[in-house]
Structures are given as C-alpha cells and as structure tokens.
Short mmCIF file of C-alpha atoms in Angstrom, two decimals:
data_model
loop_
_atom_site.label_atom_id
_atom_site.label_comp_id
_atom_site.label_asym_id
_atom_site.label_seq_id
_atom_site.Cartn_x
_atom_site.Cartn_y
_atom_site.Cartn_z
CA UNK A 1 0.00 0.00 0.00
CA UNK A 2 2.67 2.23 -0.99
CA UNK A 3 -0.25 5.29 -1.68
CA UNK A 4 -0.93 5.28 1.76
CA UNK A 5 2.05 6.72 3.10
CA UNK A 6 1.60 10.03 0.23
CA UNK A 7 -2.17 10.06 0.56
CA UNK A 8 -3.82 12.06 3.39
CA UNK A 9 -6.14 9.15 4.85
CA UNK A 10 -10.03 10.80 3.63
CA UNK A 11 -8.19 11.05 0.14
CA UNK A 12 -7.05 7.64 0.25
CA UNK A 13 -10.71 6.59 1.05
CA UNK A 14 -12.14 8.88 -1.80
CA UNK A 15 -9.81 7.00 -4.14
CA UNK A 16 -11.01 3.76 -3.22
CA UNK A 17 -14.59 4.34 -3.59
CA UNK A 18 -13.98 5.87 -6.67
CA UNK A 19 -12.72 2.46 -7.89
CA UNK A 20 -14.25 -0.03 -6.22
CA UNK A 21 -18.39 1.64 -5.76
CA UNK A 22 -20.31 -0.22 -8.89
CA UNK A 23 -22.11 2.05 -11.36
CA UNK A 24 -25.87 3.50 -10.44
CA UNK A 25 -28.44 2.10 -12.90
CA UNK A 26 -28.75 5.60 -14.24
CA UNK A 27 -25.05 5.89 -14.85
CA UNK A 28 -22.98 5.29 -17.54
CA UNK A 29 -19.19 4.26 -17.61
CA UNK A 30 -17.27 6.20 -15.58
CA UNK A 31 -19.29 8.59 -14.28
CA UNK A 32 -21.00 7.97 -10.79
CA UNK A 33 -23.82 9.83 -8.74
CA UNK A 34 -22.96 12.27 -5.81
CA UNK A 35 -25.39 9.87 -3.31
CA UNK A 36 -23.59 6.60 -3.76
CA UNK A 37 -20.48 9.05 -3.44
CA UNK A 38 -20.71 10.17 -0.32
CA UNK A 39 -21.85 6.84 0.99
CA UNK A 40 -18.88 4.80 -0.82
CA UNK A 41 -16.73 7.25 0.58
CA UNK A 42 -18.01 7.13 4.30
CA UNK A 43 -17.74 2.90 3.59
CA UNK A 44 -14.29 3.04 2.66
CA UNK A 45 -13.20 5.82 5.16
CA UNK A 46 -14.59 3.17 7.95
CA UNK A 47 -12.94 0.13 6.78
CA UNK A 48 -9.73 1.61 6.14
CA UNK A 49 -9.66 3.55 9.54
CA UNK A 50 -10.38 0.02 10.87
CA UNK A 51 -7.72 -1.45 9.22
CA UNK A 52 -5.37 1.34 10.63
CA UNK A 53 -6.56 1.11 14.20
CA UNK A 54 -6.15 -2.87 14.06
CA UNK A 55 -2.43 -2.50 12.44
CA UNK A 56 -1.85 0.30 15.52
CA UNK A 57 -2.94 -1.65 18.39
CA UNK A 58 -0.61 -4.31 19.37
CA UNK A 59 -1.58 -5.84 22.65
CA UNK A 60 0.62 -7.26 25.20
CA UNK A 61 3.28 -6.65 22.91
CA UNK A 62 6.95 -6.46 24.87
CA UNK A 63 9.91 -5.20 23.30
CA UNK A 64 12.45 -7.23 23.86
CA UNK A 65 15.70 -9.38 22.31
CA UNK A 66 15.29 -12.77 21.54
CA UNK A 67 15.96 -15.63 24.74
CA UNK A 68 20.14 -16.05 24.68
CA UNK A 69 20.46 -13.11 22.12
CA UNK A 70 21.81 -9.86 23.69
CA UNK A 71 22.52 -5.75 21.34
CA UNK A 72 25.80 -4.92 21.83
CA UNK A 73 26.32 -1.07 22.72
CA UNK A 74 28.77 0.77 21.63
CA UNK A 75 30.61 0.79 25.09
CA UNK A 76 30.11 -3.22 24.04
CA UNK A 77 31.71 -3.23 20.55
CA UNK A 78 34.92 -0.75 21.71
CA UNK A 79 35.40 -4.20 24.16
CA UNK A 80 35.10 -6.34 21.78
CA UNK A 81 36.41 -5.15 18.63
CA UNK A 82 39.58 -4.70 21.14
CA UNK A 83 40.05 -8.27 21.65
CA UNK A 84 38.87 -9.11 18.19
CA UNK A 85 41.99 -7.09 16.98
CA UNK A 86 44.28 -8.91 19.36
CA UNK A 87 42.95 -12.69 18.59
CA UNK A 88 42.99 -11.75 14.45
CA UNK A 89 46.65 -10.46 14.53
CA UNK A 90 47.72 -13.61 16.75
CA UNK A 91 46.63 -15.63 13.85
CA UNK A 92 47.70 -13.87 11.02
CA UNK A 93 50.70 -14.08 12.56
CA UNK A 94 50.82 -17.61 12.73
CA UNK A 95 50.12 -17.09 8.79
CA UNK A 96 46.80 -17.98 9.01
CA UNK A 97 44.39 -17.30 6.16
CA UNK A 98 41.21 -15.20 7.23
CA UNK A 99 37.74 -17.16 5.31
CA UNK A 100 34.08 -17.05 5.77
CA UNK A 101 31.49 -19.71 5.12
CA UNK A 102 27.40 -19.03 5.32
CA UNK A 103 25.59 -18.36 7.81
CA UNK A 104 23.77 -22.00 7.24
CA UNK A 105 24.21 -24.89 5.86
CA UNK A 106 22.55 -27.81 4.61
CA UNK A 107 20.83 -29.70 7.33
CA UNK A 108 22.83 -32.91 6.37
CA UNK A 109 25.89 -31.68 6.19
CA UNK A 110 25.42 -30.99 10.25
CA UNK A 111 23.26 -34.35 11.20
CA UNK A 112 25.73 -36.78 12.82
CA UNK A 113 28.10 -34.78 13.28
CA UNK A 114 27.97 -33.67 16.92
CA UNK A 115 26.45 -36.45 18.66
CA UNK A 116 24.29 -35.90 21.22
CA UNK A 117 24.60 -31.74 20.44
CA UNK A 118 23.02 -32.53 16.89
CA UNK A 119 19.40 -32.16 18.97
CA UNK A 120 20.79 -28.38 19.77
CA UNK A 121 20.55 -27.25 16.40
CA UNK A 122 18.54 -24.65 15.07
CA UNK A 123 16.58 -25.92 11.64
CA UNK A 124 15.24 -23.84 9.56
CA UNK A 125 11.82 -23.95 7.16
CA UNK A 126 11.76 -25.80 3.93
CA UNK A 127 13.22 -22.97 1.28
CA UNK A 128 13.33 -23.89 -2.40
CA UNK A 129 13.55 -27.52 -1.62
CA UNK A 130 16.07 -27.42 1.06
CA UNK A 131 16.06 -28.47 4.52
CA UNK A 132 18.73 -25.81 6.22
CA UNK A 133 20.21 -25.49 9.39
CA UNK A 134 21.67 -22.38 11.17
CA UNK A 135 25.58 -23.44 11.46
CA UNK A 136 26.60 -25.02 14.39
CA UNK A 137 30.18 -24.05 14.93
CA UNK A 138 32.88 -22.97 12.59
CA UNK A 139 34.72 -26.46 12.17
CA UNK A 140 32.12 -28.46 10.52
CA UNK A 141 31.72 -25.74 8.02
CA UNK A 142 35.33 -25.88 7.19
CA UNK A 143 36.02 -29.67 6.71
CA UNK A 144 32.59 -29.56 3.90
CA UNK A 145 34.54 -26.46 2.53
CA UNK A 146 38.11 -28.75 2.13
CA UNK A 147 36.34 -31.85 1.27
CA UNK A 148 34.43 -29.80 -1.51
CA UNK A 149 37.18 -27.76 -2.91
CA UNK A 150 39.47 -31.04 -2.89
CA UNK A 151 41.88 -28.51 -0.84
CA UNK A 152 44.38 -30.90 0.92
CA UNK A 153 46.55 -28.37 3.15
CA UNK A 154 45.23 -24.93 4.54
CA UNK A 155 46.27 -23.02 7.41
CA UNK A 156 43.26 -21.04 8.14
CA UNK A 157 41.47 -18.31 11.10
CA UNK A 158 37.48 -17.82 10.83
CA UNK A 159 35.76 -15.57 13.06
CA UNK A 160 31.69 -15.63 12.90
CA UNK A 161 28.62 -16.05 14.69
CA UNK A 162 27.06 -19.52 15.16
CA UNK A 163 23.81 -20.88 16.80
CA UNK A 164 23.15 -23.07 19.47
CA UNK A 165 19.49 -23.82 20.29
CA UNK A 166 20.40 -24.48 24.49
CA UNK A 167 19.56 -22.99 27.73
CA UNK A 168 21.87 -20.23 27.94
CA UNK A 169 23.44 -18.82 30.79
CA UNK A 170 23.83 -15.47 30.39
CA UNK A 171 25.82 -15.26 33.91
CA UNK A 172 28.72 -16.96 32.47
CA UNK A 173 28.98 -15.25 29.14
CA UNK A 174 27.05 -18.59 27.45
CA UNK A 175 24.15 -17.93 24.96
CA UNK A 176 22.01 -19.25 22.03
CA UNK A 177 23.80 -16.88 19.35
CA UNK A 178 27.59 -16.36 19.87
CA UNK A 179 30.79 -15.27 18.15
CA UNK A 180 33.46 -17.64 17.31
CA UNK A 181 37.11 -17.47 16.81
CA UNK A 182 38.57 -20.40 15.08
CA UNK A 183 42.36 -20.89 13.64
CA UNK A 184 42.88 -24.33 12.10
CA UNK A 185 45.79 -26.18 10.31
CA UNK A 186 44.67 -29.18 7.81
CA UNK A 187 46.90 -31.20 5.93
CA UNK A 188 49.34 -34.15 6.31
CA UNK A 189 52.38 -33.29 8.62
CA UNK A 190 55.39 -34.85 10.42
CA UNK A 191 53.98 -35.51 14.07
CA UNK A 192 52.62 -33.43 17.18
CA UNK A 193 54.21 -29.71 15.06
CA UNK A 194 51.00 -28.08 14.14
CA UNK A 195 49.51 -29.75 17.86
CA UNK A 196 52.21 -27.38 19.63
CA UNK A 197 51.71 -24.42 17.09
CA UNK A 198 47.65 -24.66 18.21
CA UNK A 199 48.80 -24.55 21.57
CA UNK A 200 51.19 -22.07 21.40
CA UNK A 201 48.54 -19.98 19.95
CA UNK A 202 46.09 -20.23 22.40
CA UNK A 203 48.92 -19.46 25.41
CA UNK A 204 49.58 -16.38 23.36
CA UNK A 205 46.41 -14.78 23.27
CA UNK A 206 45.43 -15.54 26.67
CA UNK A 207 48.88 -14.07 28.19
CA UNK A 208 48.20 -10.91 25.62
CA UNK A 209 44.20 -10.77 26.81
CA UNK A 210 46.29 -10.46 30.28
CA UNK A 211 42.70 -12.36 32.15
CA UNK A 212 44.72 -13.95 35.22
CA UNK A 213 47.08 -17.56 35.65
CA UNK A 214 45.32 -20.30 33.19
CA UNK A 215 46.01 -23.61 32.75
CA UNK A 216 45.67 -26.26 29.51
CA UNK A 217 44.23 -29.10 30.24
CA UNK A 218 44.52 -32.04 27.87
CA UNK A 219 42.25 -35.22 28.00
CA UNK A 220 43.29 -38.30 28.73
CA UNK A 221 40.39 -40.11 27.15
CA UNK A 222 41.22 -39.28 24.24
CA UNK A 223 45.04 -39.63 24.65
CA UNK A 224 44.39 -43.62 25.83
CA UNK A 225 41.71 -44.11 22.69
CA UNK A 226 44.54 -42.78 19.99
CA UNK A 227 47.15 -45.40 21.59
CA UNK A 228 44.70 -48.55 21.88
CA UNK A 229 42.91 -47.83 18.64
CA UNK A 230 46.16 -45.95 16.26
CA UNK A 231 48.99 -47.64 18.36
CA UNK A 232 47.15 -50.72 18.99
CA UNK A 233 48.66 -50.54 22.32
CA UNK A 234 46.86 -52.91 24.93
CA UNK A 235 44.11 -51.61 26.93
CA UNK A 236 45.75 -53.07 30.10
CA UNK A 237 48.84 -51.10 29.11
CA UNK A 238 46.80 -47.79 28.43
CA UNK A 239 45.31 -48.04 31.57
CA UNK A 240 48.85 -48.36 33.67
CA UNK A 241 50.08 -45.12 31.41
CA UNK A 242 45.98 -43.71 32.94
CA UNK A 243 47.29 -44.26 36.33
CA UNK A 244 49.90 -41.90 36.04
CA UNK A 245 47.77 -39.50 34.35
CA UNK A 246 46.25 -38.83 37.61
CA UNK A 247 48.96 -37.46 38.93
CA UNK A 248 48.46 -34.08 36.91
CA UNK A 249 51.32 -33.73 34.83
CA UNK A 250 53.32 -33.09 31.90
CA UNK A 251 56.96 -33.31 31.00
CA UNK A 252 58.20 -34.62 34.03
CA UNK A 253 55.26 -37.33 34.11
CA UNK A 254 55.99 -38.36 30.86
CA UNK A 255 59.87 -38.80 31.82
CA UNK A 256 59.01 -40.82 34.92
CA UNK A 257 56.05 -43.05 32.43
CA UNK A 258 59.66 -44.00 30.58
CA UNK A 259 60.92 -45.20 33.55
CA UNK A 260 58.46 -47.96 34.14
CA UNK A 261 59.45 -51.16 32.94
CA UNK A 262 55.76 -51.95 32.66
CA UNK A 263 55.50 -49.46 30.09
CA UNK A 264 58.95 -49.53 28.33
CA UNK A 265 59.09 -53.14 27.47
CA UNK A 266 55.85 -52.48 25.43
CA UNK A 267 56.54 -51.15 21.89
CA UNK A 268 53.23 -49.55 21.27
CA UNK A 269 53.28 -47.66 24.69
CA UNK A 270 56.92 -46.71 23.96
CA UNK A 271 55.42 -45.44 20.70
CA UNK A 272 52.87 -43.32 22.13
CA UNK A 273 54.59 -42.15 24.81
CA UNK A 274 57.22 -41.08 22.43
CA UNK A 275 54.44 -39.12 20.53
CA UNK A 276 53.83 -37.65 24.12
CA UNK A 277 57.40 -36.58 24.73
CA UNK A 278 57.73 -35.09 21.42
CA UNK A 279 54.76 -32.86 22.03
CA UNK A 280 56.04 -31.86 25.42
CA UNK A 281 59.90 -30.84 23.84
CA UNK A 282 58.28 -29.04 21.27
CA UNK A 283 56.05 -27.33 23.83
CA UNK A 284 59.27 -26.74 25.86
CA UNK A 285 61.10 -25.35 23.03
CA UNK A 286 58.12 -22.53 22.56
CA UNK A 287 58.03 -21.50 27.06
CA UNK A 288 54.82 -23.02 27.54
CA UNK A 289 55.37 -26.61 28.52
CA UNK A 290 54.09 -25.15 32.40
CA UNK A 291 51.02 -23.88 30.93
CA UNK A 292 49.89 -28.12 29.67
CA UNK A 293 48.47 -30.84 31.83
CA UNK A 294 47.04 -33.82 31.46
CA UNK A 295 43.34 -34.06 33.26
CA UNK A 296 41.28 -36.85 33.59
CA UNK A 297 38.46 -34.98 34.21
CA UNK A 298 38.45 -33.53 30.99
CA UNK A 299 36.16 -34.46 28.15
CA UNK A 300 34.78 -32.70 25.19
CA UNK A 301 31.16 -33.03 23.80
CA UNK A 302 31.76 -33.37 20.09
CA UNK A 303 32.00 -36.38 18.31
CA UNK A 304 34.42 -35.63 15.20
CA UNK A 305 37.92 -35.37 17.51
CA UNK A 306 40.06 -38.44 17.13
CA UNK A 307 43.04 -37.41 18.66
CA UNK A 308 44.51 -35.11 21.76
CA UNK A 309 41.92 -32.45 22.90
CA UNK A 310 42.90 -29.19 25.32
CA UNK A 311 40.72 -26.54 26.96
CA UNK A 312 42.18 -23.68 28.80
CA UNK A 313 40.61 -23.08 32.31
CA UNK A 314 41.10 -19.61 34.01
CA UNK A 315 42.78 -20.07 37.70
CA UNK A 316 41.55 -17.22 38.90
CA UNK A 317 39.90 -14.09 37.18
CA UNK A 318 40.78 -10.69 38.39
CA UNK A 319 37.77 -9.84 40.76
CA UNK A 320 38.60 -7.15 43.63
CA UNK A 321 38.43 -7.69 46.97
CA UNK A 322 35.30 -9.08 49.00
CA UNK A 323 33.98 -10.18 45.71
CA UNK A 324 32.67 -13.56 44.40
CA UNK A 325 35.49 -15.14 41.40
CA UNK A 326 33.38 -15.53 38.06
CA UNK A 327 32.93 -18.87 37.07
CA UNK A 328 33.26 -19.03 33.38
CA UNK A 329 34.43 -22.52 32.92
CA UNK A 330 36.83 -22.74 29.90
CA UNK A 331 37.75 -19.70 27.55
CA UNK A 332 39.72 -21.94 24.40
CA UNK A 333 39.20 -25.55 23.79
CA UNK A 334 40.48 -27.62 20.51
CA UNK A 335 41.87 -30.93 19.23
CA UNK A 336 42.45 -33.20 16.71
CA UNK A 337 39.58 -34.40 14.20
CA UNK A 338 41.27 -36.08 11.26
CA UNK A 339 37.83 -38.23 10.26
CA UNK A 340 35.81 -35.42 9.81
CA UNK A 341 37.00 -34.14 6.53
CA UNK A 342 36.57 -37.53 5.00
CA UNK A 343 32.71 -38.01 6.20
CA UNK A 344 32.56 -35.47 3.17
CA UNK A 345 34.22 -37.24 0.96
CA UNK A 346 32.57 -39.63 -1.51
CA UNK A 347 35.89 -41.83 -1.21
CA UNK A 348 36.73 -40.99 2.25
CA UNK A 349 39.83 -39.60 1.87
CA UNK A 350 40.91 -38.04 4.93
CA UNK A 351 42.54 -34.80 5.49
CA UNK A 352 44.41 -34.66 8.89
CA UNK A 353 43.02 -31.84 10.78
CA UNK A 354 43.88 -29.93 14.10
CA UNK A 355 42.63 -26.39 15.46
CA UNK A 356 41.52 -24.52 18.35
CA UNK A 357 38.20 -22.31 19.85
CA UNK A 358 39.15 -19.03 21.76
CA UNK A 359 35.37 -18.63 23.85
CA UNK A 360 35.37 -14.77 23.09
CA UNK A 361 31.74 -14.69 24.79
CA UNK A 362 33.27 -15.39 28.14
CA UNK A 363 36.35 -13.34 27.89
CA UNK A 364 34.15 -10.38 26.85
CA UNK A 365 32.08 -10.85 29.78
CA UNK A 366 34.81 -11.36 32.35
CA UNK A 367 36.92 -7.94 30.20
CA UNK A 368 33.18 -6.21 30.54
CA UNK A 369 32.70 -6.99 34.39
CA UNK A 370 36.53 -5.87 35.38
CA UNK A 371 35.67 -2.68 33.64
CA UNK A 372 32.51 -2.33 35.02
CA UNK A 373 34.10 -3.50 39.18
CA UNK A 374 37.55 -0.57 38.09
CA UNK A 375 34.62 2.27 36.91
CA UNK A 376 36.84 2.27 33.72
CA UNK A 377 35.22 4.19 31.06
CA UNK A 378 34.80 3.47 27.10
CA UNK A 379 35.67 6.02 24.58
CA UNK A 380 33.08 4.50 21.87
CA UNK A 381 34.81 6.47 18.71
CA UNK A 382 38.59 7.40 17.46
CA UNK A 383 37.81 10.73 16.95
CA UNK A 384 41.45 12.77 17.82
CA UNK A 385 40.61 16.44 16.39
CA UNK A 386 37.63 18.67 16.59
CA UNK A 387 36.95 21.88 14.45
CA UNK A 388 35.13 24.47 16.33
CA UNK A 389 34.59 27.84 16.55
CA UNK A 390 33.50 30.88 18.92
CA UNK A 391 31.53 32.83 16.56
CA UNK A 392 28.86 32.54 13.98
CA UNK A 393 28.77 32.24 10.43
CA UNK A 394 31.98 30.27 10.12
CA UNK A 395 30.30 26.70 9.33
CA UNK A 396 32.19 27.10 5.17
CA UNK A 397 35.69 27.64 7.18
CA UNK A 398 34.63 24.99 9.37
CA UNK A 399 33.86 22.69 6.23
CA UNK A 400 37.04 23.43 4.73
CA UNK A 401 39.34 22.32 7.85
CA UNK A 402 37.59 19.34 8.37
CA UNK A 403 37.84 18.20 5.21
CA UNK A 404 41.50 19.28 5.19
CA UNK A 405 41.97 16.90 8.23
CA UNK A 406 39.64 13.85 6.55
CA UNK A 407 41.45 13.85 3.49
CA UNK A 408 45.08 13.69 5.34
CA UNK A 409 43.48 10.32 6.93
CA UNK A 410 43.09 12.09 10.48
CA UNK A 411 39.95 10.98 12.46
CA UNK A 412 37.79 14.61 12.85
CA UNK A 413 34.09 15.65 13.80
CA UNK A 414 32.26 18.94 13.87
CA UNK A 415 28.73 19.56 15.49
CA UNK A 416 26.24 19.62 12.44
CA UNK A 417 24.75 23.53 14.10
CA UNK A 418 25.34 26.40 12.01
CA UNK A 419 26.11 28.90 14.61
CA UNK A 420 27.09 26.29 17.69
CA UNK A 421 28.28 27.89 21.07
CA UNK A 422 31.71 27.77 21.89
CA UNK A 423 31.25 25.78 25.21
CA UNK A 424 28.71 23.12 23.66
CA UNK A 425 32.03 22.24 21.98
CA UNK A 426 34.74 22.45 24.32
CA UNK A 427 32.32 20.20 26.75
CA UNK A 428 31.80 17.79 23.77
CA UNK A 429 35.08 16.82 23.49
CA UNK A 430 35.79 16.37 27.05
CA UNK A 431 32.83 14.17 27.65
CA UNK A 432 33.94 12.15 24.77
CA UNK A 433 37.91 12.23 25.17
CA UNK A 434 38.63 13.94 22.12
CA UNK A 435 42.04 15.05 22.66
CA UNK A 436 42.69 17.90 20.19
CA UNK A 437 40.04 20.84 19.07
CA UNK A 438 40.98 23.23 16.14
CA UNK A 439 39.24 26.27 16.32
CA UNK A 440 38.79 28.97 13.62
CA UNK A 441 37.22 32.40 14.07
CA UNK A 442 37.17 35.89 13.13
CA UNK A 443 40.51 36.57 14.41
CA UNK A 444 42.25 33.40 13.55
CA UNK A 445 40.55 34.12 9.43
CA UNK A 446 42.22 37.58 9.92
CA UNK A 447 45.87 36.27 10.84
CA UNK A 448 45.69 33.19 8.62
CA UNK A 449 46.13 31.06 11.43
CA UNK A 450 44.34 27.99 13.31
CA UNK A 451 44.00 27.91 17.36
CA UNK A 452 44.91 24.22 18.40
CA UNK A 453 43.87 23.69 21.77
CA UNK A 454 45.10 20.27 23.88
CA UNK A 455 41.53 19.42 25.60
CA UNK A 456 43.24 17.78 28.68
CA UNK A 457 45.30 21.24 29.66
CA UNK A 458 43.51 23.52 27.71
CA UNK A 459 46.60 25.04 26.46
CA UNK A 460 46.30 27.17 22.99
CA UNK A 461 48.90 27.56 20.76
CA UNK A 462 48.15 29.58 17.19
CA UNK A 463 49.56 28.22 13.83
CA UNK A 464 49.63 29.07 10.45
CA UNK A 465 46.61 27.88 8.44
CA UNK A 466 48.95 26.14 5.70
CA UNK A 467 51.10 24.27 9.17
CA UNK A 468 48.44 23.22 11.11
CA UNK A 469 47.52 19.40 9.52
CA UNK A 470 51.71 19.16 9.93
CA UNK A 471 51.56 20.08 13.40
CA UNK A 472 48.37 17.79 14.56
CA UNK A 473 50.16 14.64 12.50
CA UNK A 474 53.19 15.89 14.67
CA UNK A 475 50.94 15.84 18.12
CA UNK A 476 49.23 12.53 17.24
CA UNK A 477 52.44 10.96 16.37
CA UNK A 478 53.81 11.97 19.73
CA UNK A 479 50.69 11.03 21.60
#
C-alpha cells in the first residue's frame, strides 16, 4: 500500500470508492452519482480507519531481544572489537588465512556430526527444496569447505557467529547466538608440530588478553583411545600409562612413564609415549610446557575429535576484593579431528586436521565486568581532532578544515549547528575524550592562522593555516 504513506487518509478513502463503488443504474461508464459518493466514501473511510486502528494496536506486545540473544552497545563493541583485533593479529601471525562460510548450511551436512549436540541445532523452514540449518560451529563448516574444494593443506582463522538452540546462561557469558574465533591447520604433517603451534597460539592470546594464571588441560580419554585404537597398544597397558595421568602432569610425568618397565618393554606404549614426549619438547622449546596438563576430568562433547583435545581453564579471574570469582568454565578448547573431513568425501579420503576455539563470549564478559568493578570508562569512537569555533557564520571555514583533516586520513568531527556555542564544543570533546580541538574564528581568518587547543590542559597555541595538519600529524604521532 505504498499510496498510503503520500495520501492524506479521507483522500485515500475517496480514491477507493472511486474504484471499487459499482455504477448506479442511471449511470454510464465512468461517471458515478454524488449519493452513492458520499456513501462509498463514508464505507471506505470506515474500513480503512479500521484497518489502521487494528495494524496500531498491538496488545501485550513487549519489546524485547530474543531468549540467549543480547545488542551490543557501543561501550560493548569498543570491548570487543579490542580483543577481536588482538585474537585476528595472533593468527595472522601464525600465517593464518582469514575465510568465511554461510551463515547456514545444509541440514545434512550438520546431522551426525555432533552427537548428542546434533538435537541443539537450530533448523530452519523448507526454502526452495532445502532443509537448512543455522551453522553449528565454525569447524564443521570448514572440513565440507576442504572436502568440496578437494583442498588438501590450509592453514586457516574464521571468526563468525554460530547458533546453538540451548539454555543459555547469560551469567557466564554462554548464549544461544555467539561469536566464534577459530584458527585451524589441515593437511598431512610430520607428528605433534601443528599440535604445539595450536597450543602455542592459544597461550599467546590468553597471556596478551592479560585475564589472570590459566592452565591447559589435555584429556586423557582421548590420549588412551589414539594409543589402543592408532597404536594398537593394549588396553591393560593404556590403563597403567591412565594411572599416572592422575597425577596431573606433563613433561616430568611423561619422563618418569619411561621409567616404568611396565610401560617400556611395550613397543606400542613406547610409541605413544614417544608421541607424548615429542609434544612436550616441542612445547618446551616454545616456554609453555608449564602452561599443559594432562586431566582426567576432561572431556569434550563433540563427536568428530580423534586425537589429543585441550581446553584452557582460568585459575583465577581478576575480581577485587570481597567479591565472588566468576565462574566461566573454559575460555579456548580444541583438538584433533582427522575423520571429519573424509565423512565429506565420496571416497573418504581423509585430510588430517587440528585447530583450536578461543570462547570470546566469556572473555568479553569477564573484560566487561573488570571494567565495570575498576569504573573504567569506554571512549566508543577514534575521533582525535575537533573543528570548532567561537563565533557565527563560520560553518564554510569549518567545512574546509575538516575536510583538510579527513582527506590527510586524520579521524575529525564537527557539530552539524550552524552557529554552535563555543562551550557546547569544548564540553563535547571532554565528555567524549577527544584530545585535540581546532578552532577557527574571526581573528584566527584575519591572521591566517588555526588555534589548536590540547583538551586535557587547555593550552592554545596559534599556527599558520597552511602548518596546522603538519603540526596535529606531529601531536598525534607523539601522543
């Protein structure tokens, strides 16, 4: 109903009688009498203020976001965006390639592929003869993409949002639509190297996220099912190497595991401890081998990992005194998953896969409630330099230096006022931490030079108008 909206509503009721009001029998064509005018037009009037009213009224309607969805404020996004930057350049640094996939996939290419999570899933309607199904994580995604493209070896990061359709817990940074950081290495490598890179990674960003002491757990589970399933090392013998994974260990442990003649006389165990104590010297060789332990407790919920799994558990978040610790549970988890590639392949070749999961949801919620405990505040833009000025009628010379300053690639706003008063601006930047404020008035035109005035001192210092981009670079550069 497009008319509507240029109509005024009794003309938008005249129209439609006009059109819809069958002919009087004394009528002819398109002409129509002025009784069954009036009374068409008092019809049509009714229904369509009717129809208004009815598309007005919206009982017990509450605005709200969705359950386990949350809108991110600006305050929110500075956060984020912060540790965003920091994750991103960690992997690029690694050489990781940056990819996307969509935002769902077909439902099949999911089913089966999480186990017991596959009932979490969020399907979607029937469209154009699909069944679809918002994406789960980021890793399933991937091994369709490899398996598809025939890639064999990739080194890749993917940061995007995924869905899961569970109870969330908004307390501990856990809901139903998330953001995920992912940084995965497939291909076919020499043994344990791209395990200690992954790990190596994920001590990086947590020292440079600076959240407290944390600790990598890895599983032993999964450790004892690669050596009696790949090694083909006896159960009996798995289970003696188990007993000394309850100690809690890592290098050492797997130095004393050598020592047992229980263990050493066995080839198999000798094999997969020696895939062990590789891992551990390569871990050594990068300063982390502290930071890796062997848990029983551990386990992970997804069925596609086949091989050595790790999640990183916070020791103790930064909290200030008198106050509970927040329980967040684990902030990066990953593994090995060399199967899952080949579930896509019509011949089932595999392509040996390992990655990691930094939980950015919990990290931005334990980052957002430090903030919140200090009374730290958010600058939400990058604005460094203001044009003002005292007087009126200067918005053109105010036009021109702002411009000036956008086109050198320096960050700059302006009130959009004509004639705005000179402490409306001055108390702008301060309440938004803009640090510099150029300022341009009668006097300044006259002399052919710009004020620049340091917001945090208030000190003002007059250049000339062809300097005073140089000399801002200068104080930003300095800054």
């Amino acid at each position: 109903m497009p008319l509507l909206g240029l109509l005024p509503r009794r003309a938008w009721a005249s129209l439609l009688s006009q059109l819809l009001r069958p002919p009087c029998a004394s009528c002819t064509g398109a002409v129509r009498c002025q009784s069954q005018g009036e009374e068409s037009l008092q019809v049509a009037e009714a229904v369509l203020t009717s129809q208004l009213k009815a598309h007005q009224e919206k009982p017990n309607f509450i605005i709200k976001t969705p359950k386990g969805t949350r809108d991110l404020s600006p305050q929110h996004m500075v956060v984020r965006e912060k540790i965003l930057d920091l994750v991103i350049s960690c992997f690029k640094r690694h050489g990781a390639k940056g990819m996307d996939t969509p935002a769902f996939e077909l439902k099949e290419t999911l089913t089966e592929k999480y186990g017991e999570d596959s009932g979490l899933m969020y399907d979607l309607k029937d469209q154009g003869g699909e069944l679809l199904s918002l994406r789960y994580d980021l890793t399933v995604p991937f091994a369709r993409y490899l398996a598809m493209n025939k890639v064999k070896k990739m080194k890749r990061y993917h940061v995007g949002k995924v869905w899961r359709r569970e109870s969330p817990t908004i307390v501990q940074g856990r809901y139903r639509e998330f953001c995920q950081c992912d940084f995965d290495i497939a291909g076919q490598f020499d043994p344990m190297i791209p395990d200690a890179e992954c790990l190596k990674i994920m001590c990086e960003i947590l020292s440079g996220l600076q959240l407290g002491d944390f600790l990598i757990k890895m599983a032993w589970k999964d450790v004892r099912h690669e050596m009696v399933v790949k090694k083909g090392l006896a159960p009996e013998v798995a289970d003696r190497i188990g007993d000394y994974v309850q100690c809690h260990g890592g290098v050492s442990l797997v130095e004393q595991m050598f020592q047992d003649p229980r263990l050493s006389q066995n080839k198999q165990a000798l094999e997969g401890l020696g895939d062990l104590k590789l891992l551990f010297e390569y871990l050594t060789l990068f300063g982390i081998a502290d930071k890796i332990s062997f848990d029983l407790s551990l386990a992970r919920g997804l069925d596609y990992y086949t091989g050595v799994i790790y999640e990183a558990m916070l020791l103790q978040t930064p909290t200030q005194a008198g106050e509970e610790p927040l329980n967040v549970g684990s902030v990066a988890a990953g593994g090995r998953y060399d199967g899952l590639v080949g579930m896509f392949d019509p011949k089932g070749h595999k392509v040996p896969c390992v990655g990691l999961s930094i939980g950015v949801e919990r990290i931005f919620y334990i980052v957002e409630q430090r903030m919140k405990t200090k009374g730290e505040k958010v600058r939400t833009t990058e604005t460094q330099v203001f044009v003002a000025t005292p007087q009126k009628n200067f918005l053109q010379e105010r036009l021109k230096l702002i411009a000036e300053l956008w086109d050198s690639g320096i960050k700059a706003e302006m009130l959009y006022k004509n004639n705005p008063k000179l402490l409306t601006q001055l108390h702008y930047c301060e309440s938004t931490g803009i640090p510099l404020v150029v300022i341009i008035g009668e006097q300044e035109l006259k002399e052919g030079v710009i004020k620049i005035r340091s917001v945090a001192s208030r000190e003002e210092v007059a250049i000339k108008r062809e300097n005073f981009v140089a000399e801002i670079q200068k104080r930003l550069s300095e800054s």
